[in-house]
Coordinates of C-alpha atoms in Angstrom, one line a residue:
M16 CA 28.1 15.7 103.6
S17 CA 28.2 17.1 100.1
S18 CA 28.8 15.0 97.0
T19 CA 32.0 17.0 96.4
I20 CA 33.5 15.9 99.7
V21 CA 32.4 12.3 99.2
D22 CA 34.0 12.3 95.7
Q23 CA 37.2 13.8 97.1
R24 CA 37.4 11.1 99.8
R25 CA 36.9 8.4 97.2
R26 CA 39.7 9.8 95.0
G27 CA 42.0 10.4 97.9
F28 CA 44.2 13.4 98.6
A29 CA 47.4 14.7 97.1
L30 CA 50.5 15.0 99.2
T31 CA 50.4 18.7 98.8
E32 CA 46.9 18.7 100.4
Y33 CA 48.2 16.7 103.4
A34 CA 51.2 19.1 103.7
T35 CA 48.9 22.1 103.6
C36 CA 46.8 20.7 106.4
L37 CA 49.8 19.9 108.5
S38 CA 51.4 23.3 108.0
G39 CA 48.1 25.1 108.7
I40 CA 47.6 23.3 112.1
V41 CA 51.2 23.7 113.1
W42 CA 51.1 27.4 112.2
R43 CA 47.9 27.8 114.2
E44 CA 49.5 26.2 117.3
A45 CA 52.7 28.3 116.8
L46 CA 50.7 31.5 116.7
R47 CA 48.7 30.5 119.8
F48 CA 52.0 29.8 121.6
L49 CA 53.5 33.2 120.5
H50 CA 50.4 35.0 121.7
Q51 CA 50.5 33.3 125.1
R52 CA 53.9 34.3 126.4
E53 CA 53.0 33.5 129.9
R54 CA 52.6 29.8 128.8
F55 CA 56.3 29.9 127.6
V56 CA 57.4 31.5 130.9
S57 CA 55.5 29.1 133.1
A58 CA 56.8 26.1 131.1
L59 CA 60.3 27.2 132.1
V60 CA 59.6 28.3 135.6
R61 CA 58.8 24.8 136.9
P62 CA 62.0 23.0 135.7
L63 CA 64.2 26.0 136.6
V64 CA 62.8 26.0 140.2
W65 CA 63.8 22.4 140.5
L66 CA 67.2 23.1 138.9
F67 CA 68.2 26.2 140.8
I68 CA 66.5 25.6 144.2
F69 CA 65.7 22.0 144.9
A70 CA 68.8 20.6 143.3
A71 CA 70.9 22.8 145.6
G72 CA 69.2 21.4 148.6
F73 CA 69.2 17.8 147.5
R74 CA 72.7 17.7 146.2
Q75 CA 74.3 16.4 149.4
V76 CA 71.4 14.1 150.2
L77 CA 71.0 12.4 146.9
G78 CA 74.5 11.7 145.7
I79 CA 74.6 9.9 142.4
S80 CA 76.7 6.8 141.7
I81 CA 78.3 6.0 138.4
I82 CA 75.4 4.6 136.4
P83 CA 74.8 4.4 132.6
P84 CA 75.0 6.5 130.6
Y85 CA 77.4 8.4 132.9
E86 CA 81.0 7.4 133.0
T87 CA 81.9 9.4 136.1
Y88 CA 80.3 10.9 139.2
I89 CA 78.0 13.7 138.3
L90 CA 76.2 16.5 140.2
Y91 CA 72.6 16.1 141.1
E92 CA 71.5 18.9 138.8
V93 CA 73.2 17.1 135.9
Y94 CA 71.2 13.9 136.7
I95 CA 67.8 15.6 136.9
A96 CA 68.2 17.7 133.7
P97 CA 66.8 14.9 131.4
G98 CA 63.9 14.5 133.8
L99 CA 63.1 18.2 133.8
M100 CA 63.2 18.2 130.0
A101 CA 60.7 15.4 130.0
M102 CA 58.6 17.3 132.6
I103 CA 58.4 20.2 130.1
Q104 CA 57.0 17.9 127.5
L105 CA 54.6 16.3 130.0
F106 CA 53.1 19.7 131.0
N107 CA 53.0 20.8 127.4
G108 CA 51.1 17.6 126.4
M109 CA 48.6 18.4 129.1
Q110 CA 48.4 22.0 128.0
S111 CA 47.7 20.8 124.5
S112 CA 44.9 18.6 125.8
L113 CA 43.5 21.6 127.6
S114 CA 43.4 23.5 124.4
M115 CA 41.5 20.7 122.8
V116 CA 38.9 20.7 125.6
Y117 CA 38.6 24.5 125.1
D118 CA 38.3 24.2 121.4
R119 CA 35.6 21.6 121.8
E120 CA 33.6 23.8 124.2
M121 CA 33.9 26.8 121.8
G122 CA 33.0 24.7 118.8
N123 CA 36.4 25.2 117.1
M124 CA 37.2 21.5 117.2
R125 CA 34.0 20.5 115.3
T126 CA 35.0 23.0 112.6
L127 CA 38.4 21.2 112.3
L128 CA 37.0 17.7 112.4
V129 CA 34.5 18.3 109.6
S130 CA 37.4 18.6 107.2
P131 CA 37.3 16.0 104.4
L132 CA 40.8 14.9 105.4
P133 CA 40.9 11.7 107.5
R134 CA 40.1 12.3 111.2
W135 CA 43.2 10.4 112.3
Y136 CA 45.4 12.6 110.2
L137 CA 43.9 15.8 111.7
L138 CA 44.5 14.5 115.2
F139 CA 48.1 13.5 114.2
C140 CA 48.7 17.0 112.9
K141 CA 47.5 18.4 116.2
L142 CA 49.9 16.1 118.0
V143 CA 52.8 17.1 115.8
A144 CA 52.1 20.7 116.4
G145 CA 52.1 20.3 120.1
T146 CA 55.3 18.3 120.0
A147 CA 57.0 21.1 117.9
V148 CA 56.0 23.6 120.5
S149 CA 57.5 21.4 123.3
L150 CA 60.8 21.2 121.4
L151 CA 61.2 25.0 121.4
Q152 CA 60.6 25.0 125.2
V153 CA 63.0 22.2 125.9
Y154 CA 65.9 23.8 123.9
A155 CA 65.2 27.1 125.6
F156 CA 65.6 25.2 128.9
L157 CA 68.9 23.6 127.7
L158 CA 70.2 27.1 126.8
I159 CA 69.6 28.3 130.3
A160 CA 71.0 25.1 131.8
W161 CA 74.2 25.6 129.8
F162 CA 74.9 28.8 131.8
W163 CA 74.4 26.6 134.9
D164 CA 77.3 24.3 133.7
I165 CA 75.0 21.5 132.6
T166 CA 76.8 20.8 129.4
P167 CA 76.3 17.4 127.7
P168 CA 78.6 16.5 124.8
P169 CA 78.0 19.0 121.9
I170 CA 76.7 16.2 119.7
G171 CA 74.2 15.4 122.4
Y172 CA 72.1 18.5 121.5
L173 CA 71.6 16.8 118.1
T174 CA 71.3 13.2 119.1
V175 CA 68.7 14.0 121.7
L176 CA 66.3 15.5 119.1
P177 CA 64.8 12.1 118.0
A178 CA 64.3 11.1 121.6
L179 CA 62.6 14.4 122.3
I180 CA 60.3 14.0 119.3
L181 CA 59.3 10.5 120.2
S182 CA 58.7 11.3 123.9
G183 CA 56.8 14.4 123.0
L184 CA 54.5 12.4 120.7
M185 CA 53.9 9.9 123.5
L186 CA 53.1 12.5 126.1
G187 CA 51.0 14.5 123.7
A188 CA 49.1 11.4 122.6
L189 CA 48.4 10.7 126.3
G190 CA 47.1 14.2 126.8
M191 CA 44.9 13.9 123.7
L192 CA 43.5 10.6 125.0
N193 CA 42.7 12.2 128.4
S194 CA 41.1 15.2 126.7
S195 CA 38.6 12.9 125.0
G196 CA 37.1 12.0 128.4
I197 CA 36.9 15.5 129.8
K198 CA 33.6 17.0 128.9
Q199 CA 33.9 20.3 130.8
L200 CA 36.9 22.7 131.1
E201 CA 36.3 23.0 134.9
N202 CA 37.2 19.3 135.3
F203 CA 40.5 19.6 133.6
A204 CA 42.7 20.6 136.5
G205 CA 41.7 17.8 138.8
V206 CA 42.1 15.1 136.0
M207 CA 45.4 16.4 134.8
N208 CA 46.9 16.6 138.4
F209 CA 45.8 13.0 138.8
V210 CA 47.9 12.2 135.7
I211 CA 50.9 14.6 135.9
F212 CA 52.1 14.3 139.5
P213 CA 52.0 10.5 139.8
M214 CA 53.8 10.1 136.5
F215 CA 56.5 12.6 137.4
F216 CA 57.3 11.6 140.9
A217 CA 57.0 7.8 140.4
S218 CA 59.8 7.9 137.8
S219 CA 63.5 8.2 137.5
A220 CA 63.3 11.9 136.8
L221 CA 64.4 13.0 140.3
Y222 CA 66.2 10.0 141.7
P223 CA 67.8 6.8 140.2
L224 CA 65.6 3.7 140.4
W225 CA 68.2 1.7 142.4
R226 CA 67.7 4.2 145.3
V227 CA 63.9 3.7 145.0
Q228 CA 64.4 -0.1 145.1
E229 CA 66.4 0.3 148.3
G230 CA 63.6 2.2 150.0
S231 CA 60.5 0.5 148.6
P232 CA 60.7 -2.6 146.2
W233 CA 57.0 -2.3 145.2
L234 CA 57.4 1.4 144.3
Y235 CA 60.4 0.4 142.2
Y236 CA 58.2 -1.8 140.0
V237 CA 55.6 1.0 139.8
C238 CA 58.4 3.3 138.5
E239 CA 59.6 0.6 136.1
A240 CA 56.1 0.3 134.6
N241 CA 55.7 4.0 134.3
P242 CA 56.0 5.1 130.6
F243 CA 57.3 8.5 131.8
T244 CA 60.3 6.7 133.3
H245 CA 61.3 5.3 130.0
A246 CA 60.8 8.7 128.3
V247 CA 63.2 10.2 130.8
E248 CA 65.8 7.4 130.3
L249 CA 65.4 7.6 126.5
I250 CA 66.3 11.3 126.7
R251 CA 69.1 10.8 129.3
F252 CA 70.9 8.2 127.1
A253 CA 70.3 10.2 123.9
L254 CA 72.0 13.3 125.5
Y255 CA 75.2 11.3 125.6
G256 CA 74.9 9.7 122.1
K257 CA 73.6 6.4 123.4
I258 CA 70.4 4.4 123.0
N259 CA 68.4 2.7 125.8
W260 CA 66.7 0.0 123.6
I261 CA 64.2 -1.0 126.3
S262 CA 63.1 2.6 126.8
L263 CA 62.9 3.1 123.1
A264 CA 60.6 0.1 122.7
V265 CA 58.4 1.1 125.6
V266 CA 58.0 4.7 124.4
A267 CA 57.3 3.7 120.8
G268 CA 54.8 1.2 121.9
C269 CA 53.0 3.5 124.3
T270 CA 52.9 6.3 121.6
T271 CA 51.2 3.9 119.3
I272 CA 48.7 2.7 121.9
F273 CA 47.9 6.2 123.1
M274 CA 47.5 7.5 119.6
I275 CA 45.2 4.7 118.6
G276 CA 43.2 5.2 121.8
A277 CA 42.8 8.9 121.1
I278 CA 41.7 8.3 117.5
L279 CA 39.1 5.7 118.6
A280 CA 37.9 8.1 121.4
Y281 CA 37.3 10.8 118.9
D282 CA 35.5 8.5 116.5
P283 CA 32.2 9.9 115.2
A284 CA 30.3 6.9 116.4
R285 CA 31.3 7.6 120.0
G286 CA 32.7 11.1 120.1
F287 CA 31.6 14.4 118.6
S288 CA 28.5 13.1 116.8
R289 CA 26.8 12.9 120.2
R290 CA 27.9 16.4 121.3
G291 CA 26.3 19.7 120.6
P292 CA 28.1 22.7 118.9
A293 CA 29.6 23.8 122.2
G294 CA 30.8 20.4 123.3
G295 CA 27.8 19.5 125.4
E296 CA 25.9 16.3 125.1
T297 CA 22.9 16.4 122.7

């Protein structure tokens, strides 16, 4: 490390330098997203299949009672909309972790992490960039859902934004933490499927937890302990201008834990300092 970088770290960095780093990483992710149009389409295909096909089939089987935050009976597709929004963020978080594994194998990640800025801040910028991309995908889904008569209160489109940001940060941090343990791109699919599908199906995204409890009490407790369940409920309540305080606390706590874990996993003493330029072990 040159003396200039050492001196710079000792003096600290100006806010403009932090802002420049953040805007650069966000812009890079935005350009990558725009150049990968199939990624945008695939992100919408999954929830739309559930909304247009599965919801029509399950509507009569899984009737929904009046449960908070709803004040009347609702259609099944209205119930699963928040879960599908969270699913978009879940898959986007995993896609972001895939890009980190790819960048590590290609050597791009080492170029980023040798920046004189703090390593934790670089990872945080990467996380913010991934969350920003997921917000675009979620609001595109809400636009399509609006034509399907899934219309929360108009204020809900604004009140849900903080919940989407927090849940996006949590799921992105989880993906970042997972990416730290994946050494080869070929291993990504198996590891991610092991994470995505249990989190999604063992949650309140597709069915209320009181129905799960009726069928299997032990599965109910698994769903209650699932951070994705609380991300879904946080979004569900926020769409109707309400706050689920328990879900807020769980999502905020898990975001902090996952982010700290990712920062420690990418620490030079245990992370990239022992890997070669292409991401292999040295």
